[in-house]
Amino acid sequence: MKIYILGASGAGTTTLGKALSFRLRIPHFDADSYFWLPTDPPFTTKRERKERLRLLREDTARSNAWILSGSICGWGDEFVDEFSLAVYLWVPSNIRMIRLYLREADRHGYEAILPGGSRHERYREFMRRAALYDDGAVKEPNKDMYLRSKVIHESWLKNVNCPVKRIEGDYPVEYCINRIIHWLPTPKGTSLQYNLAH
């Protein structure tokens, strides 16, 4: 059982991945932990692609069941054939942006993200990119690459060889967990039932 959860920034992929991991008692890995080097402040320096893959491969190889959340489109494609289930989360943009504002303020402090603050420019650029998710495949200014977008995710999911399920809307984490558990394949030759209780 290997579950992949993806969606836009602020859709709740990491939160859901952690909660589902606790419920199913299997490891959870988040793509950002491999994509970015550990820096202070975080999310400023990318890892080399080969190193991301090596670290993620090492961690996932330790278990026959795991959950991966976040975006691996374009750099983690070699994992596509391993998924048992892919879950796409979509949340309306206005709700996502509020979530991201609150998350960034909690992470860095309100003063840091306000005009004149130490994180304001990075915050403003991050929010600009996040707001474009539903607008199609948008190319990065002055770069030969595209921003994470719904179009790119939908296209990428066409190459996934496992069932793809969608949760579209602003739903409680518990609801999403129960939907995913309902979708999980039952191993052949067993009568396994996943626990829907808290």
mmCIF file of N, CA and C in Angstrom, residues 87-154:
data_model
loop_
_atom_site.group_PDB
_atom_site.id
_atom_site.type_symbol
_atom_site.label_atom_id
_atom_site.label_comp_id
_atom_site.label_asym_id
_atom_site.label_seq_id
_atom_site.Cartn_x
_atom_site.Cartn_y
_atom_site.Cartn_z
ATOM 1 N N VAL A 87 -4.216 10.375 -4.789
ATOM 2 C CA VAL A 87 -5.336 11.210 -4.353
ATOM 3 C C VAL A 87 -5.018 12.662 -4.688
ATOM 4 N N TYR A 88 -5.875 13.265 -5.492
ATOM 5 C CA TYR A 88 -5.697 14.663 -5.894
ATOM 6 C C TYR A 88 -6.623 15.548 -5.072
ATOM 7 N N LEU A 89 -6.032 16.511 -4.372
ATOM 8 C CA LEU A 89 -6.813 17.459 -3.575
ATOM 9 C C LEU A 89 -6.937 18.776 -4.325
ATOM 10 N N TRP A 90 -8.145 19.286 -4.391
ATOM 11 C CA TRP A 90 -8.365 20.619 -4.953
ATOM 12 C C TRP A 90 -9.235 21.412 -3.987
ATOM 13 N N VAL A 91 -8.765 22.609 -3.649
ATOM 14 C CA VAL A 91 -9.472 23.505 -2.734
ATOM 15 C C VAL A 91 -9.608 24.855 -3.434
ATOM 16 N N PRO A 92 -10.767 25.523 -3.329
ATOM 17 C CA PRO A 92 -10.926 26.833 -3.965
ATOM 18 C C PRO A 92 -9.793 27.792 -3.604
ATOM 19 N N SER A 93 -9.389 28.586 -4.579
ATOM 20 C CA SER A 93 -8.225 29.455 -4.424
ATOM 21 C C SER A 93 -8.338 30.408 -3.236
ATOM 22 N N ASN A 94 -9.520 30.984 -3.013
ATOM 23 C CA ASN A 94 -9.653 31.946 -1.912
ATOM 24 C C ASN A 94 -9.386 31.292 -0.561
ATOM 25 N N ILE A 95 -9.805 30.043 -0.412
ATOM 26 C CA ILE A 95 -9.568 29.327 0.842
ATOM 27 C C ILE A 95 -8.093 28.971 0.971
ATOM 28 N N ARG A 96 -7.495 28.525 -0.118
ATOM 29 C CA ARG A 96 -6.065 28.197 -0.093
ATOM 30 C C ARG A 96 -5.223 29.395 0.310
ATOM 31 N N MET A 97 -5.545 30.554 -0.251
ATOM 32 C CA MET A 97 -4.729 31.737 0.007
ATOM 33 C C MET A 97 -4.832 32.186 1.467
ATOM 34 N N ILE A 98 -6.002 32.044 2.052
ATOM 35 C CA ILE A 98 -6.144 32.350 3.481
ATOM 36 C C ILE A 98 -5.304 31.384 4.308
ATOM 37 N N ARG A 99 -5.379 30.107 3.974
ATOM 38 C CA ARG A 99 -4.576 29.102 4.678
ATOM 39 C C ARG A 99 -3.090 29.431 4.581
ATOM 40 N N LEU A 100 -2.642 29.789 3.385
ATOM 41 C CA LEU A 100 -1.227 30.078 3.185
ATOM 42 C C LEU A 100 -0.794 31.317 3.953
ATOM 43 N N TYR A 101 -1.646 32.337 3.970
ATOM 44 C CA TYR A 101 -1.331 33.541 4.742
ATOM 45 C C TYR A 101 -1.147 33.200 6.217
ATOM 46 N N LEU A 102 -2.081 32.427 6.763
ATOM 47 C CA LEU A 102 -2.003 32.051 8.176
ATOM 48 C C LEU A 102 -0.789 31.167 8.443
ATOM 49 N N ARG A 103 -0.491 30.264 7.520
ATOM 50 C CA ARG A 103 0.663 29.374 7.692
ATOM 51 C C ARG A 103 1.971 30.151 7.676
ATOM 52 N N GLU A 104 2.109 31.055 6.716
ATOM 53 C CA GLU A 104 3.340 31.831 6.612
ATOM 54 C C GLU A 104 3.515 32.762 7.804
ATOM 55 N N ALA A 105 2.410 33.341 8.278
ATOM 56 C CA ALA A 105 2.479 34.211 9.454
ATOM 57 C C ALA A 105 2.877 33.419 10.691
ATOM 58 N N ASP A 106 2.342 32.211 10.810
ATOM 59 C CA ASP A 106 2.689 31.363 11.951
ATOM 60 C C ASP A 106 4.141 30.900 11.868
ATOM 61 N N ARG A 107 4.590 30.621 10.678
ATOM 62 C CA ARG A 107 5.950 30.101 10.480
ATOM 63 C C ARG A 107 7.007 31.175 10.676
ATOM 64 N N HIS A 108 6.752 32.384 10.182
ATOM 65 C CA HIS A 108 7.773 33.425 10.179
ATOM 66 C C HIS A 108 7.455 34.615 11.085
ATOM 67 N N GLY A 109 6.191 34.723 11.523
ATOM 68 C CA GLY A 109 5.777 35.882 12.303
ATOM 69 C C GLY A 109 5.102 36.911 11.409
ATOM 70 N N TYR A 110 4.039 37.530 11.910
ATOM 71 C CA TYR A 110 3.289 38.492 11.099
ATOM 72 C C TYR A 110 4.163 39.652 10.637
ATOM 73 N N GLU A 111 5.005 40.170 11.529
ATOM 74 C CA GLU A 111 5.818 41.334 11.177
ATOM 75 C C GLU A 111 6.777 41.026 10.034
ATOM 76 N N ALA A 112 7.252 39.780 9.974
ATOM 77 C CA ALA A 112 8.230 39.415 8.946
ATOM 78 C C ALA A 112 7.637 39.428 7.542
ATOM 79 N N ILE A 113 6.336 39.155 7.415
ATOM 80 C CA ILE A 113 5.740 39.077 6.074
ATOM 81 C C ILE A 113 5.043 40.373 5.658
ATOM 82 N N LEU A 114 4.907 41.313 6.576
ATOM 83 C CA LEU A 114 4.308 42.603 6.237
ATOM 84 C C LEU A 114 5.294 43.456 5.441
ATOM 85 N N PRO A 115 4.813 44.475 4.693
ATOM 86 C CA PRO A 115 5.724 45.360 3.962
ATOM 87 C C PRO A 115 6.813 45.905 4.881
ATOM 88 N N GLY A 116 8.053 45.780 4.429
ATOM 89 C CA GLY A 116 9.179 46.205 5.243
ATOM 90 C C GLY A 116 9.758 45.104 6.101
ATOM 91 N N GLY A 117 9.044 43.993 6.202
ATOM 92 C CA GLY A 117 9.507 42.870 7.009
ATOM 93 C C GLY A 117 10.591 42.069 6.307
ATOM 94 N N SER A 118 11.325 41.280 7.074
ATOM 95 C CA SER A 118 12.464 40.533 6.540
ATOM 96 C C SER A 118 12.062 39.477 5.514
ATOM 97 N N ARG A 119 10.818 39.005 5.578
ATOM 98 C CA ARG A 119 10.360 37.959 4.663
ATOM 99 C C ARG A 119 9.349 38.471 3.648
ATOM 100 N N HIS A 120 9.104 39.774 3.621
ATOM 101 C CA HIS A 120 7.997 40.286 2.809
ATOM 102 C C HIS A 120 8.150 39.962 1.327
ATOM 103 N N GLU A 121 9.318 40.204 0.752
ATOM 104 C CA GLU A 121 9.491 39.981 -0.683
ATOM 105 C C GLU A 121 9.334 38.507 -1.043
ATOM 106 N N ARG A 122 9.932 37.628 -0.242
ATOM 107 C CA ARG A 122 9.782 36.189 -0.496
ATOM 108 C C ARG A 122 8.328 35.760 -0.327
ATOM 109 N N TYR A 123 7.683 36.302 0.700
ATOM 110 C CA TYR A 123 6.270 35.981 0.950
ATOM 111 C C TYR A 123 5.402 36.429 -0.223
ATOM 112 N N ARG A 124 5.623 37.636 -0.692
ATOM 113 C CA ARG A 124 4.819 38.173 -1.795
ATOM 114 C C ARG A 124 4.995 37.339 -3.067
ATOM 115 N N GLU A 125 6.234 36.930 -3.355
ATOM 116 C CA GLU A 125 6.488 36.120 -4.540
ATOM 117 C C GLU A 125 5.878 34.728 -4.399
ATOM 118 N N PHE A 126 5.982 34.143 -3.212
ATOM 119 C CA PHE A 126 5.385 32.829 -2.968
ATOM 120 C C PHE A 126 3.870 32.877 -3.163
ATOM 121 N N MET A 127 3.232 33.899 -2.623
ATOM 122 C CA MET A 127 1.784 34.021 -2.735
ATOM 123 C C MET A 127 1.364 34.286 -4.180
ATOM 124 N N ARG A 128 2.173 35.046 -4.910
ATOM 125 C CA ARG A 128 1.876 35.299 -6.329
ATOM 126 C C ARG A 128 1.843 33.983 -7.100
ATOM 127 N N ARG A 129 2.842 33.145 -6.873
ATOM 128 C CA ARG A 129 2.908 31.862 -7.565
ATOM 129 C C ARG A 129 1.738 30.963 -7.171
ATOM 130 N N ALA A 130 1.462 30.907 -5.875
ATOM 131 C CA ALA A 130 0.388 30.035 -5.386
ATOM 132 C C ALA A 130 -0.960 30.434 -5.972
ATOM 133 N N ALA A 131 -1.176 31.735 -6.159
ATOM 134 C CA ALA A 131 -2.455 32.229 -6.669
ATOM 135 C C ALA A 131 -2.687 31.852 -8.129
ATOM 136 N N LEU A 132 -1.627 31.499 -8.848
ATOM 137 C CA LEU A 132 -1.737 31.190 -10.275
ATOM 138 C C LEU A 132 -2.058 29.726 -10.551
ATOM 139 N N TYR A 133 -2.219 28.911 -9.515
ATOM 140 C CA TYR A 133 -2.354 27.462 -9.692
ATOM 141 C C TYR A 133 -3.475 27.083 -10.658
ATOM 142 N N ASP A 134 -4.617 27.731 -10.557
ATOM 143 C CA ASP A 134 -5.776 27.366 -11.377
ATOM 144 C C ASP A 134 -5.787 28.048 -12.743
ATOM 145 N N ASP A 135 -4.749 28.823 -13.056
ATOM 146 C CA ASP A 135 -4.750 29.632 -14.270
ATOM 147 C C ASP A 135 -4.117 28.972 -15.485
ATOM 148 N N GLY A 136 -3.819 27.694 -15.417
ATOM 149 C CA GLY A 136 -3.185 27.020 -16.541
ATOM 150 C C GLY A 136 -1.696 26.871 -16.326
ATOM 151 N N ALA A 137 -0.999 26.391 -17.361
ATOM 152 C CA ALA A 137 0.449 26.184 -17.277
ATOM 153 C C ALA A 137 1.147 27.525 -17.450
ATOM 154 N N VAL A 138 1.634 28.092 -16.360
ATOM 155 C CA VAL A 138 2.257 29.413 -16.368
ATOM 156 C C VAL A 138 3.767 29.256 -16.255
ATOM 157 N N LYS A 139 4.496 29.815 -17.213
ATOM 158 C CA LYS A 139 5.956 29.695 -17.198
ATOM 159 C C LYS A 139 6.552 30.693 -16.214
ATOM 160 N N GLU A 140 7.607 30.246 -15.506
ATOM 161 C CA GLU A 140 8.340 31.113 -14.589
ATOM 162 C C GLU A 140 8.981 32.251 -15.376
ATOM 163 N N PRO A 141 8.898 33.496 -14.868
ATOM 164 C CA PRO A 141 9.573 34.605 -15.541
ATOM 165 C C PRO A 141 11.079 34.347 -15.646
ATOM 166 N N ASN A 142 11.632 34.500 -16.841
ATOM 167 C CA ASN A 142 13.067 34.366 -17.081
ATOM 168 C C ASN A 142 13.607 32.962 -16.798
ATOM 169 N N LYS A 143 12.733 31.960 -16.763
ATOM 170 C CA LYS A 143 13.181 30.594 -16.511
ATOM 171 C C LYS A 143 12.470 29.640 -17.467
ATOM 172 N N ASP A 144 13.166 28.571 -17.829
ATOM 173 C CA ASP A 144 12.587 27.581 -18.741
ATOM 174 C C ASP A 144 11.895 26.485 -17.935
ATOM 175 N N MET A 145 10.923 26.875 -17.130
ATOM 176 C CA MET A 145 10.183 25.914 -16.321
ATOM 177 C C MET A 145 8.811 26.492 -16.013
ATOM 178 N N TYR A 146 7.884 25.619 -15.617
ATOM 179 C CA TYR A 146 6.520 26.031 -15.340
ATOM 180 C C TYR A 146 6.223 25.939 -13.854
ATOM 181 N N LEU A 147 5.357 26.842 -13.398
ATOM 182 C CA LEU A 147 4.909 26.807 -12.016
ATOM 183 C C LEU A 147 3.995 25.605 -11.796
ATOM 184 N N ARG A 148 3.943 25.148 -10.544
ATOM 185 C CA ARG A 148 2.986 24.094 -10.203
ATOM 186 C C ARG A 148 1.587 24.587 -10.556
ATOM 187 N N SER A 149 0.828 23.771 -11.287
ATOM 188 C CA SER A 149 -0.500 24.206 -11.713
ATOM 189 C C SER A 149 -1.434 23.014 -11.834
ATOM 190 N N LYS A 150 -2.729 23.310 -11.874
ATOM 191 C CA LYS A 150 -3.733 22.269 -12.041
ATOM 192 C C LYS A 150 -3.558 21.560 -13.385
ATOM 193 N N VAL A 151 -3.260 22.327 -14.424
ATOM 194 C CA VAL A 151 -3.058 21.748 -15.751
ATOM 195 C C VAL A 151 -1.914 20.742 -15.736
ATOM 196 N N ILE A 152 -0.809 21.105 -15.112
ATOM 197 C CA ILE A 152 0.345 20.207 -15.054
ATOM 198 C C ILE A 152 0.026 18.971 -14.232
ATOM 199 N N HIS A 153 -0.643 19.141 -13.106
ATOM 200 C CA HIS A 153 -1.009 17.989 -12.286
ATOM 201 C C HIS A 153 -1.956 17.047 -13.027
ATOM 202 N N GLU A 154 -2.953 17.619 -13.703
ATOM 203 C CA GLU A 154 -3.904 16.782 -14.439
ATOM 204 C C GLU A 154 -3.197 16.004 -15.547
#
